[in-house]
PDB file of C-alpha atoms in Angstrom:
ATOM      1  CA  MET A  47      -9.642  16.606  -1.697  1.00 53.00           C
ATOM      2  CA  ARG A  48      -9.105  19.681  -3.780  1.00 65.00           C
ATOM      3  CA  VAL A  49      -8.657  20.037  -7.421  1.00 71.00           C
ATOM      4  CA  GLU A  50      -5.373  21.893  -7.127  1.00 80.00           C
ATOM      5  CA  PHE A  51      -3.873  18.563  -5.668  1.00 84.00           C
ATOM      6  CA  VAL A  52      -4.193  17.009  -9.171  1.00 88.00           C
ATOM      7  CA  ASN A  53      -1.619  18.887 -11.144  1.00 92.00           C
ATOM      8  CA  PRO A  54       1.365  18.489  -8.822  1.00 95.00           C
ATOM      9  CA  PHE A  55       1.102  14.682  -8.972  1.00 95.00           C
ATOM     10  CA  LEU A  56       0.300  14.593 -12.675  1.00 95.00           C
ATOM     11  CA  ALA A  57       3.154  16.928 -13.536  1.00 95.00           C
ATOM     12  CA  SER A  58       5.542  15.014 -11.236  1.00 96.00           C
ATOM     13  CA  LEU A  59       4.993  11.646 -12.856  1.00 97.00           C
ATOM     14  CA  VAL A  60       5.424  13.119 -16.419  1.00 97.00           C
ATOM     15  CA  ASN A  61       8.547  14.864 -15.260  1.00 96.00           C
ATOM     16  CA  VAL A  62      10.097  11.769 -13.502  1.00 97.00           C
ATOM     17  CA  LEU A  63       9.499   9.546 -16.516  1.00 97.00           C
ATOM     18  CA  THR A  64      10.789  12.188 -18.974  1.00 97.00           C
ATOM     19  CA  THR A  65      13.968  12.906 -17.087  1.00 96.00           C
ATOM     20  CA  MET A  66      14.780   9.483 -15.672  1.00 94.00           C
ATOM     21  CA  ALA A  67      13.628   7.238 -18.615  1.00 96.00           C
ATOM     22  CA  GLN A  68      13.327   9.622 -21.545  1.00 96.00           C
ATOM     23  CA  LEU A  69       9.815   8.211 -21.818  1.00 96.00           C
ATOM     24  CA  GLU A  70       6.780  10.392 -22.860  1.00 96.00           C
ATOM     25  CA  ILE A  71       3.627   9.564 -21.120  1.00 96.00           C
ATOM     26  CA  GLU A  72       0.355  11.212 -22.122  1.00 97.00           C
ATOM     27  CA  PRO A  73      -2.079  12.325 -19.321  1.00 96.00           C
ATOM     28  CA  GLU A  74      -5.711  11.728 -19.923  1.00 96.00           C
ATOM     29  CA  LYS A  75      -8.564  13.408 -18.147  1.00 93.00           C
ATOM     30  CA  PRO A  76      -8.451  13.066 -14.281  1.00 92.00           C
ATOM     31  CA  HIS A  77     -11.722  12.069 -12.771  1.00 90.00           C
ATOM     32  CA  LEU A  78     -13.292  10.980  -9.523  1.00 90.00           C
ATOM     33  CA  LYS A  79     -13.086   7.225  -8.947  1.00 85.00           C
ATOM     34  CA  LYS A  80     -16.716   6.054  -8.769  1.00 82.00           C
ATOM     35  CA  GLY A  81     -17.274   2.350  -9.025  1.00 70.00           C
ATOM     36  CA  THR A  82     -14.577   2.126 -11.600  1.00 69.00           C
ATOM     37  CA  VAL A  83     -11.849  -0.482 -10.868  1.00 77.00           C
ATOM     38  CA  ALA A  84      -8.441   0.444 -12.291  1.00 80.00           C
ATOM     39  CA  LYS A  85      -6.187  -2.593 -12.594  1.00 88.00           C
ATOM     40  CA  GLY A  86      -2.372  -2.724 -12.743  1.00 93.00           C
ATOM     41  CA  ASP A  87       0.435  -5.277 -12.677  1.00 96.00           C
ATOM     42  CA  VAL A  88       2.816  -3.442 -10.457  1.00 97.00           C
ATOM     43  CA  SER A  89       1.929  -0.542  -8.136  1.00 97.00           C
ATOM     44  CA  GLY A  90       3.862   1.741  -5.733  1.00 97.00           C
ATOM     45  CA  LEU A  91       1.945   3.040  -2.744  1.00 97.00           C
ATOM     46  CA  ILE A  92       2.827   5.466  -0.052  1.00 97.00           C
ATOM     47  CA  GLY A  93       1.033   6.930   2.964  1.00 96.00           C
ATOM     48  CA  LEU A  94       0.843  10.639   3.544  1.00 95.00           C
ATOM     49  CA  VAL A  95       0.546  12.258   6.971  1.00 95.00           C
ATOM     50  CA  GLY A  96       0.112  16.090   7.414  1.00 91.00           C
ATOM     51  CA  PRO A  97      -0.973  18.473  10.051  1.00 88.00           C
ATOM     52  CA  GLN A  98      -4.224  19.351   8.173  1.00 82.00           C
ATOM     53  CA  THR A  99      -4.989  15.901   6.714  1.00 86.00           C
ATOM     54  CA  LYS A 100      -3.793  12.378   5.865  1.00 93.00           C
ATOM     55  CA  GLY A 101      -4.129  10.286   2.867  1.00 94.00           C
ATOM     56  CA  SER A 102      -2.575   7.895   0.375  1.00 95.00           C
ATOM     57  CA  PHE A 103      -1.000   7.881  -3.048  1.00 96.00           C
ATOM     58  CA  SER A 104      -0.621   5.013  -5.507  1.00 97.00           C
ATOM     59  CA  VAL A 105       0.893   4.711  -9.026  1.00 97.00           C
ATOM     60  CA  SER A 106       0.144   1.569 -11.091  1.00 97.00           C
ATOM     61  CA  PHE A 107       1.751   0.401 -14.305  1.00 97.00           C
ATOM     62  CA  GLU A 108       0.970  -2.367 -16.785  1.00 97.00           C
ATOM     63  CA  GLU A 109       3.693  -4.875 -16.835  1.00 97.00           C
ATOM     64  CA  ASN A 110       5.092  -3.995 -20.345  1.00 97.00           C
ATOM     65  CA  LEU A 111       5.299  -0.335 -19.409  1.00 97.00           C
ATOM     66  CA  ALA A 112       7.148  -1.048 -16.226  1.00 98.00           C
ATOM     67  CA  LEU A 113       9.552  -3.183 -18.070  1.00 98.00           C
ATOM     68  CA  GLU A 114      10.214  -0.573 -20.678  1.00 97.00           C
ATOM     69  CA  ILE A 115      10.865   2.055 -18.068  1.00 97.00           C
ATOM     70  CA  MET A 116      13.333  -0.372 -16.497  1.00 97.00           C
ATOM     71  CA  ASN A 117      14.952  -0.824 -19.899  1.00 97.00           C
ATOM     72  CA  ARG A 118      15.341   2.971 -20.350  1.00 96.00           C
ATOM     73  CA  MET A 119      16.466   3.741 -16.906  1.00 93.00           C
ATOM     74  CA  LEU A 120      18.800   0.872 -16.365  1.00 91.00           C
ATOM     75  CA  GLY A 121      19.550  -0.526 -19.743  1.00 93.00           C
ATOM     76  CA  GLU A 122      18.183  -3.993 -18.956  1.00 91.00           C
ATOM     77  CA  LYS A 123      14.711  -5.445 -19.744  1.00 92.00           C
ATOM     78  CA  PRO A 124      13.759  -8.374 -17.600  1.00 95.00           C
ATOM     79  CA  SER A 125      11.162 -10.750 -18.926  1.00 95.00           C
ATOM     80  CA  SER A 126       8.803 -10.247 -16.029  1.00 95.00           C
ATOM     81  CA  ILE A 127       8.478  -8.208 -12.849  1.00 95.00           C
ATOM     82  CA  ASN A 128      11.382  -8.989 -10.547  1.00 95.00           C
ATOM     83  CA  GLU A 129      13.029  -7.349  -7.502  1.00 93.00           C
ATOM     84  CA  GLU A 130      14.844  -4.837  -9.573  1.00 95.00           C
ATOM     85  CA  VAL A 131      11.608  -3.766 -11.095  1.00 96.00           C
ATOM     86  CA  THR A 132       9.854  -3.354  -7.740  1.00 96.00           C
ATOM     87  CA  ASP A 133      12.894  -1.409  -6.491  1.00 95.00           C
ATOM     88  CA  MET A 134      12.481   0.976  -9.451  1.00 97.00           C
ATOM     89  CA  VAL A 135       8.729   1.276  -8.896  1.00 97.00           C
ATOM     90  CA  GLY A 136       9.425   2.107  -5.257  1.00 97.00           C
ATOM     91  CA  GLU A 137      11.935   4.751  -6.322  1.00 97.00           C
ATOM     92  CA  ILE A 138       9.500   6.310  -8.887  1.00 97.00           C
ATOM     93  CA  THR A 139       6.837   6.362  -6.154  1.00 97.00           C
ATOM     94  CA  ASN A 140       9.265   8.288  -3.804  1.00 96.00           C
ATOM     95  CA  MET A 141      10.230  10.699  -6.528  1.00 97.00           C
ATOM     96  CA  VAL A 142       6.706  11.413  -7.772  1.00 97.00           C
ATOM     97  CA  THR A 143       5.362  11.943  -4.206  1.00 97.00           C
ATOM     98  CA  GLY A 144       8.394  13.939  -3.306  1.00 97.00           C
ATOM     99  CA  GLY A 145       8.039  16.204  -6.355  1.00 96.00           C
ATOM    100  CA  ALA A 146       4.285  16.793  -5.689  1.00 95.00           C
ATOM    101  CA  LYS A 147       5.125  17.399  -1.923  1.00 95.00           C
ATOM    102  CA  ARG A 148       7.415  20.219  -2.897  1.00 95.00           C
ATOM    103  CA  LEU A 149       4.874  21.804  -5.274  1.00 93.00           C
ATOM    104  CA  LEU A 150       2.177  21.497  -2.663  1.00 92.00           C
ATOM    105  CA  ALA A 151       4.386  22.908   0.131  1.00 93.00           C
ATOM    106  CA  GLU A 152       4.653  26.100  -1.958  1.00 92.00           C
ATOM    107  CA  LYS A 153       0.949  26.387  -1.747  1.00 89.00           C
ATOM    108  CA  GLY A 154       1.024  25.987   2.097  1.00 89.00           C
ATOM    109  CA  PHE A 155      -0.038  22.332   2.037  1.00 89.00           C
ATOM    110  CA  ASP A 156       2.400  20.130   3.961  1.00 92.00           C
ATOM    111  CA  PHE A 157       2.620  16.471   4.588  1.00 93.00           C
ATOM    112  CA  ASP A 158       5.183  13.878   5.478  1.00 95.00           C
ATOM    113  CA  MET A 159       5.654  10.765   3.390  1.00 96.00           C
ATOM    114  CA  ALA A 160       5.780   7.180   4.857  1.00 96.00           C
ATOM    115  CA  THR A 161       8.033   4.720   3.160  1.00 96.00           C
ATOM    116  CA  PRO A 162       6.774   3.179  -0.126  1.00 97.00           C
ATOM    117  CA  ILE A 163       5.282  -0.217  -0.557  1.00 97.00           C
ATOM    118  CA  VAL A 164       5.256  -2.071  -3.905  1.00 97.00           C
ATOM    119  CA  VAL A 165       2.616  -4.542  -4.889  1.00 96.00           C
ATOM    120  CA  SER A 166       3.007  -6.960  -7.775  1.00 95.00           C
ATOM    121  CA  GLY A 167       0.444  -9.341  -9.110  1.00 94.00           C
ATOM    122  CA  ARG A 168      -1.359  -9.566 -12.448  1.00 93.00           C
ATOM    123  CA  ASP A 169      -4.408  -7.287 -12.606  1.00 92.00           C
ATOM    124  CA  HIS A 170      -4.542  -6.378  -8.921  1.00 95.00           C
ATOM    125  CA  THR A 171      -6.820  -3.539  -7.798  1.00 94.00           C
ATOM    126  CA  ILE A 172      -6.147  -0.869  -5.208  1.00 95.00           C
ATOM    127  CA  THR A 173      -8.743   0.820  -2.992  1.00 94.00           C
ATOM    128  CA  HIS A 174      -7.863   3.802  -1.010  1.00 95.00           C
ATOM    129  CA  LYS A 175      -9.829   3.829   2.277  1.00 94.00           C
ATOM    130  CA  SER A 176      -9.764   7.524   3.198  1.00 89.00           C
ATOM    131  CA  ASP A 177     -12.977   9.523   3.868  1.00 88.00           C
ATOM    132  CA  GLY A 178     -12.460  11.868   0.923  1.00 89.00           C
ATOM    133  CA  PRO A 179     -13.062  11.328  -2.667  1.00 91.00           C
ATOM    134  CA  ILE A 180     -10.416   9.413  -4.761  1.00 93.00           C
ATOM    135  CA  ILE A 181      -8.973  11.135  -7.815  1.00 93.00           C
ATOM    136  CA  ILE A 182      -7.712   8.969 -10.588  1.00 94.00           C
ATOM    137  CA  MET A 183      -5.403  10.192 -13.282  1.00 95.00           C
ATOM    138  CA  PRO A 184      -4.981   7.857 -16.256  1.00 96.00           C
ATOM    139  CA  PHE A 185      -1.877   7.958 -18.443  1.00 97.00           C
ATOM    140  CA  LYS A 186      -1.219   6.445 -21.922  1.00 97.00           C
ATOM    141  CA  SER A 187       1.981   5.520 -23.640  1.00 97.00           C
ATOM    142  CA  GLN A 188       2.869   3.385 -26.585  1.00 96.00           C
ATOM    143  CA  PHE A 189       4.194   0.723 -24.197  1.00 97.00           C
ATOM    144  CA  GLY A 190       1.052   0.559 -22.076  1.00 97.00           C
ATOM    145  CA  SER A 191      -0.988   2.487 -19.437  1.00 97.00           C
ATOM    146  CA  ALA A 192      -0.494   3.692 -15.972  1.00 97.00           C
ATOM    147  CA  HIS A 193      -2.563   5.568 -13.472  1.00 97.00           C
ATOM    148  CA  ILE A 194      -2.214   7.562 -10.385  1.00 96.00           C
ATOM    149  CA  GLU A 195      -4.806   7.549  -7.488  1.00 95.00           C
ATOM    150  CA  ILE A 196      -4.715  10.027  -4.622  1.00 94.00           C
ATOM    151  CA  CYS A 197      -7.039  10.428  -1.669  1.00 93.00           C
ATOM    152  CA  PHE A 198      -7.013  12.709   1.326  1.00 90.00           C
ATOM    153  CA  ASP A 199      -9.258  12.650   4.244  1.00 88.00           C
ATOM    154  CA  LYS A 200     -11.763  15.535   4.051  1.00 70.00           C
TER     155      LYS A 200
ATOM    156  CA  MET B  28      13.569  -2.375  13.496  1.00 53.00           C
ATOM    157  CA  ARG B  29      13.582  -3.606  17.044  1.00 66.00           C
ATOM    158  CA  VAL B  30      12.309  -6.961  18.205  1.00 71.00           C
ATOM    159  CA  GLU B  31       9.973  -5.359  20.743  1.00 80.00           C
ATOM    160  CA  PHE B  32       7.983  -4.027  17.811  1.00 84.00           C
ATOM    161  CA  VAL B  33       6.897  -7.503  16.967  1.00 88.00           C
ATOM    162  CA  ASN B  34       4.587  -8.323  19.782  1.00 92.00           C
ATOM    163  CA  PRO B  35       2.297  -5.264  19.725  1.00 95.00           C
ATOM    164  CA  PHE B  36       1.348  -5.970  16.063  1.00 95.00           C
ATOM    165  CA  LEU B  37       1.076  -9.754  16.680  1.00 95.00           C
ATOM    166  CA  ALA B  38      -1.124  -9.322  19.774  1.00 95.00           C
ATOM    167  CA  SER B  39      -3.213  -6.701  18.053  1.00 96.00           C
ATOM    168  CA  LEU B  40      -4.217  -8.885  15.177  1.00 97.00           C
ATOM    169  CA  VAL B  41      -5.055 -11.752  17.383  1.00 97.00           C
ATOM    170  CA  ASN B  42      -7.053  -9.469  19.643  1.00 96.00           C
ATOM    171  CA  VAL B  43      -8.923  -7.761  16.806  1.00 97.00           C
ATOM    172  CA  LEU B  44      -9.938 -11.131  15.215  1.00 97.00           C
ATOM    173  CA  THR B  45     -10.933 -12.647  18.512  1.00 97.00           C
ATOM    174  CA  THR B  46     -13.057  -9.805  19.592  1.00 96.00           C
ATOM    175  CA  MET B  47     -14.575  -8.704  16.262  1.00 94.00           C
ATOM    176  CA  ALA B  48     -14.926 -12.099  14.605  1.00 96.00           C
ATOM    177  CA  GLN B  49     -14.653 -14.678  17.370  1.00 96.00           C
ATOM    178  CA  LEU B  50     -11.976 -16.158  15.234  1.00 96.00           C
ATOM    179  CA  GLU B  51      -8.894 -17.898  16.770  1.00 95.00           C
ATOM    180  CA  ILE B  52      -5.747 -17.362  14.682  1.00 96.00           C
ATOM    181  CA  GLU B  53      -2.427 -19.060  15.717  1.00 97.00           C
ATOM    182  CA  PRO B  54       0.757 -17.023  15.487  1.00 96.00           C
ATOM    183  CA  GLU B  55       3.713 -18.896  13.970  1.00 96.00           C
ATOM    184  CA  LYS B  56       7.348 -17.904  14.482  1.00 93.00           C
ATOM    185  CA  PRO B  57       8.119 -14.244  13.360  1.00 92.00           C
ATOM    186  CA  HIS B  58      11.176 -14.002  11.230  1.00 90.00           C
ATOM    187  CA  LEU B  59      13.118 -11.588   8.981  1.00 90.00           C
ATOM    188  CA  LYS B  60      11.930 -11.505   5.451  1.00 85.00           C
ATOM    189  CA  LYS B  61      14.829 -12.622   3.293  1.00 82.00           C
ATOM    190  CA  GLY B  62      14.226 -13.630  -0.278  1.00 70.00           C
ATOM    191  CA  THR B  63      10.854 -15.180   0.762  1.00 70.00           C
ATOM    192  CA  VAL B  64       7.846 -14.005  -1.050  1.00 77.00           C
ATOM    193  CA  ALA B  65       4.614 -14.102   0.915  1.00 81.00           C
ATOM    194  CA  LYS B  66       1.407 -14.140  -1.126  1.00 88.00           C
ATOM    195  CA  GLY B  67      -2.063 -13.123  -0.281  1.00 93.00           C
ATOM    196  CA  ASP B  68      -5.327 -12.434  -2.023  1.00 96.00           C
ATOM    197  CA  VAL B  69      -6.389  -9.414  -0.096  1.00 97.00           C
ATOM    198  CA  SER B  70      -4.045  -7.093   1.813  1.00 97.00           C
ATOM    199  CA  GLY B  71      -4.479  -3.900   3.894  1.00 97.00           C
ATOM    200  CA  LEU B  72      -1.521  -1.545   3.937  1.00 97.00           C
ATOM    201  CA  ILE B  73      -0.763   1.603   5.942  1.00 97.00           C
ATOM    202  CA  GLY B  74       2.064   4.015   6.114  1.00 96.00           C
ATOM    203  CA  LEU B  75       3.589   5.084   9.462  1.00 95.00           C
ATOM    204  CA  VAL B  76       5.272   8.401  10.125  1.00 95.00           C
ATOM    205  CA  GLY B  77       6.915   9.269  13.368  1.00 91.00           C
ATOM    206  CA  PRO B  78       9.428  11.714  14.786  1.00 88.00           C
ATOM    207  CA  GLN B  79      12.133   8.995  15.224  1.00 82.00           C
ATOM    208  CA  THR B  80      11.354   6.939  12.023  1.00 86.00           C
ATOM    209  CA  LYS B  81       8.906   6.076   9.297  1.00 93.00           C
ATOM    210  CA  GLY B  82       7.738   2.833   7.891  1.00 94.00           C
ATOM    211  CA  SER B  83       4.935   0.646   6.687  1.00 95.00           C
ATOM    212  CA  PHE B  84       2.644  -2.085   7.771  1.00 96.00           C
ATOM    213  CA  SER B  85       0.707  -4.700   5.851  1.00 97.00           C
ATOM    214  CA  VAL B  86      -1.639  -7.508   6.712  1.00 97.00           C
ATOM    215  CA  SER B  87      -2.507 -10.175   4.031  1.00 97.00           C
ATOM    216  CA  PHE B  88      -5.226 -12.774   4.013  1.00 97.00           C
ATOM    217  CA  GLU B  89      -5.986 -15.806   1.834  1.00 97.00           C
ATOM    218  CA  GLU B  90      -9.430 -15.257   0.269  1.00 97.00           C
ATOM    219  CA  ASN B  91     -11.170 -18.010   2.188  1.00 97.00           C
ATOM    220  CA  LEU B  92     -10.001 -16.578   5.624  1.00 98.00           C
ATOM    221  CA  ALA B  93     -11.012 -13.057   4.638  1.00 98.00           C
ATOM    222  CA  LEU B  94     -14.531 -14.381   3.616  1.00 98.00           C
ATOM    223  CA  GLU B  95     -14.850 -16.270   6.854  1.00 97.00           C
ATOM    224  CA  ILE B  96     -13.905 -13.132   8.913  1.00 97.00           C
ATOM    225  CA  MET B  97     -16.564 -11.268   6.946  1.00 97.00           C
ATOM    226  CA  ASN B  98     -19.131 -13.993   7.673  1.00 97.00           C
ATOM    227  CA  ARG B  99     -18.388 -13.832  11.353  1.00 96.00           C
ATOM    228  CA  MET B 100     -18.206 -10.026  11.697  1.00 93.00           C
ATOM    229  CA  LEU B 101     -21.209  -9.146   9.543  1.00 91.00           C
ATOM    230  CA  GLY B 102     -23.215 -12.380   9.108  1.00 93.00           C
ATOM    231  CA  GLU B 103     -22.774 -12.588   5.350  1.00 91.00           C
ATOM    232  CA  LYS B 104     -20.256 -14.496   3.262  1.00 92.00           C
ATOM    233  CA  PRO B 105     -19.812 -13.262  -0.238  1.00 95.00           C
ATOM    234  CA  SER B 106     -18.532 -15.672  -2.860  1.00 95.00           C
ATOM    235  CA  SER B 107     -15.440 -13.619  -3.657  1.00 95.00           C
ATOM    236  CA  ILE B 108     -13.649 -10.498  -2.501  1.00 95.00           C
ATOM    237  CA  ASN B 109     -16.007  -7.560  -3.088  1.00 94.00           C
ATOM    238  CA  GLU B 110     -16.174  -3.959  -1.802  1.00 93.00           C
ATOM    239  CA  GLU B 111     -17.547  -4.971   1.608  1.00 95.00           C
ATOM    240  CA  VAL B 112     -14.642  -7.357   2.059  1.00 96.00           C
ATOM    241  CA  THR B 113     -12.016  -4.554   1.179  1.00 96.00           C
ATOM    242  CA  ASP B 114     -13.872  -2.229   3.538  1.00 95.00           C
ATOM    243  CA  MET B 115     -13.570  -4.751   6.231  1.00 97.00           C
ATOM    244  CA  VAL B 116      -9.788  -5.429   5.573  1.00 97.00           C
ATOM    245  CA  GLY B 117      -9.311  -1.571   5.675  1.00 97.00           C
ATOM    246  CA  GLU B 118     -11.000  -1.491   9.099  1.00 97.00           C
ATOM    247  CA  ILE B 119      -8.941  -4.351  10.398  1.00 97.00           C
ATOM    248  CA  THR B 120      -5.810  -2.664   9.176  1.00 97.00           C
ATOM    249  CA  ASN B 121      -6.790   0.522  11.026  1.00 97.00           C
ATOM    250  CA  MET B 122      -7.655  -1.458  14.119  1.00 97.00           C
ATOM    251  CA  VAL B 123      -4.550  -3.562  14.243  1.00 97.00           C
ATOM    252  CA  THR B 124      -2.197  -0.654  13.638  1.00 97.00           C
ATOM    253  CA  GLY B 125      -4.086   1.632  16.042  1.00 97.00           C
ATOM    254  CA  GLY B 126      -3.823  -1.144  18.743  1.00 96.00           C
ATOM    255  CA  ALA B 127      -0.065  -1.581  18.220  1.00 95.00           C
ATOM    256  CA  LYS B 128       0.352   2.227  18.178  1.00 95.00           C
ATOM    257  CA  ARG B 129      -1.098   2.478  21.637  1.00 95.00           C
ATOM    258  CA  LEU B 130       1.006  -0.366  22.936  1.00 93.00           C
ATOM    259  CA  LEU B 131       4.202   1.179  21.325  1.00 92.00           C
ATOM    260  CA  ALA B 132       3.337   4.737  22.602  1.00 93.00           C
ATOM    261  CA  GLU B 133       3.500   3.236  26.188  1.00 92.00           C
ATOM    262  CA  LYS B 134       7.076   2.324  25.420  1.00 89.00           C
ATOM    263  CA  GLY B 135       7.845   5.869  24.171  1.00 89.00           C
ATOM    264  CA  PHE B 136       7.727   4.969  20.435  1.00 89.00           C
ATOM    265  CA  ASP B 137       5.249   7.271  18.613  1.00 92.00           C
ATOM    266  CA  PHE B 138       4.064   7.362  15.098  1.00 93.00           C
ATOM    267  CA  ASP B 139       1.100   8.723  13.060  1.00 95.00           C
ATOM    268  CA  MET B 140      -0.914   6.538  10.779  1.00 96.00           C
ATOM    269  CA  ALA B 141      -1.730   7.391   7.160  1.00 96.00           C
ATOM    270  CA  THR B 142      -4.995   6.062   5.751  1.00 96.00           C
ATOM    271  CA  PRO B 143      -5.191   2.440   4.817  1.00 97.00           C
ATOM    272  CA  ILE B 144      -5.034   1.087   1.311  1.00 97.00           C
ATOM    273  CA  VAL B 145      -6.515  -2.316   0.381  1.00 97.00           C
ATOM    274  CA  VAL B 146      -5.107  -4.389  -2.496  1.00 96.00           C
ATOM    275  CA  SER B 147      -7.064  -7.261  -3.907  1.00 95.00           C
ATOM    276  CA  GLY B 148      -5.792  -9.689  -6.541  1.00 94.00           C
ATOM    277  CA  ARG B 149      -5.029 -13.445  -6.488  1.00 93.00           C
ATOM    278  CA  ASP B 150      -1.567 -14.221  -5.142  1.00 92.00           C
ATOM    279  CA  HIS B 151      -0.211 -10.706  -5.149  1.00 95.00           C
ATOM    280  CA  THR B 152       3.077  -9.970  -3.329  1.00 94.00           C
ATOM    281  CA  ILE B 153       3.910  -6.928  -1.250  1.00 95.00           C
ATOM    282  CA  THR B 154       7.441  -5.471  -0.876  1.00 94.00           C
ATOM    283  CA  HIS B 155       8.117  -2.888   1.761  1.00 95.00           C
ATOM    284  CA  LYS B 156      10.777  -0.443   0.510  1.00 94.00           C
ATOM    285  CA  SER B 157      12.247   0.909   3.742  1.00 89.00           C
ATOM    286  CA  ASP B 158      15.891   0.914   4.657  1.00 88.00           C
ATOM    287  CA  GLY B 159      15.402  -1.372   7.666  1.00 90.00           C
ATOM    288  CA  PRO B 160      14.800  -5.139   7.767  1.00 91.00           C
ATOM    289  CA  ILE B 161      11.232  -6.496   7.189  1.00 93.00           C
ATOM    290  CA  ILE B 162       9.699  -8.630   9.907  1.00 93.00           C
ATOM    291  CA  ILE B 163       7.143 -11.141   8.716  1.00 94.00           C
ATOM    292  CA  MET B 164       4.714 -12.752  11.170  1.00 95.00           C
ATOM    293  CA  PRO B 165       2.722 -15.728   9.826  1.00 96.00           C
ATOM    294  CA  PHE B 166      -0.538 -16.866  11.257  1.00 97.00           C
ATOM    295  CA  LYS B 167      -2.519 -20.042  10.763  1.00 97.00           C
ATOM    296  CA  SER B 168      -6.173 -20.801  11.048  1.00 97.00           C
ATOM    297  CA  GLN B 169      -8.569 -23.568  10.035  1.00 96.00           C
ATOM    298  CA  PHE B 170      -9.913 -21.216   7.312  1.00 97.00           C
ATOM    299  CA  GLY B 171      -6.597 -20.234   5.782  1.00 97.00           C
ATOM    300  CA  SER B 172      -3.401 -18.228   6.512  1.00 97.00           C
ATOM    301  CA  ALA B 173      -2.633 -14.674   7.061  1.00 97.00           C
ATOM    302  CA  HIS B 174       0.557 -12.684   7.605  1.00 97.00           C
ATOM    303  CA  ILE B 175       1.720  -9.363   8.808  1.00 96.00           C
ATOM    304  CA  GLU B 176       4.747  -7.535   7.606  1.00 95.00           C
ATOM    305  CA  ILE B 177       6.208  -4.446   9.204  1.00 94.00           C
ATOM    306  CA  CYS B 178       9.204  -2.352   8.342  1.00 93.00           C
ATOM    307  CA  PHE B 179      10.777   0.803   9.846  1.00 90.00           C
ATOM    308  CA  ASP B 180      13.646   2.794   8.438  1.00 88.00           C
ATOM    309  CA  LYS B 181      16.819   2.261  10.373  1.00 70.00           C
TER     310      LYS B 181
END
């Protein structure tokens, strides 16, 4: 897991939320995940397979933030996480990973993306079981918090 | 998503739990996931990327069943889902997918596995966001239930 992997994912989430939902989200300091447990209410996960390595990516949202993104992207705000919201989180997961993939390919680091999986459930936790360190990138907004986790083998 | 994909995953979970935990688990009828929401307390997920297709796999356990598998595999039964349990679920996810991968490769269907991700949280739900139908395979045991979900694009 190299430090230069951080920015493409971080920039990609900020970019997707700004362009798709006109929503400003503020990145906080990325750090290695060590014993900390980051919780979310709805998360998008995607597996990554490349010639040099494999790994996994996740993006987790607090419910209220996910509902506000839904409101801004589609003009409707459901009262709780429903199938439309999980569809949207799946799309965001694809777009963020796809954006980071393009940026990383320019640096000669290639991987293919599996299909996204969305988890919903109050205060669930996600543990990436790769051999490498897990990098966690927290984000804040006026509607709630989000965080990205990425992990590559070696 | 082809019907012949079902048996390799089903047989692989039964085989892993029998050999690693001496635990009998009874497969119930696999079916297409349509509007049904299957809940679990701890789940292992893995992305699949192949030349013909891509997709995702998940296996979800009720807490009590996960703890009993832990007890039988490692001789210790924690009172709730902790890091050892998520490690074990990650390993089971790898073993079941790896077993199915070998069986499917014999039929000329190849894919690479990403690294597993484990989700824990009471009654969470998982939604596979592939283009293809999702197949769900329920299992029963005296300690609780489990289910597998698989989905491939196209």
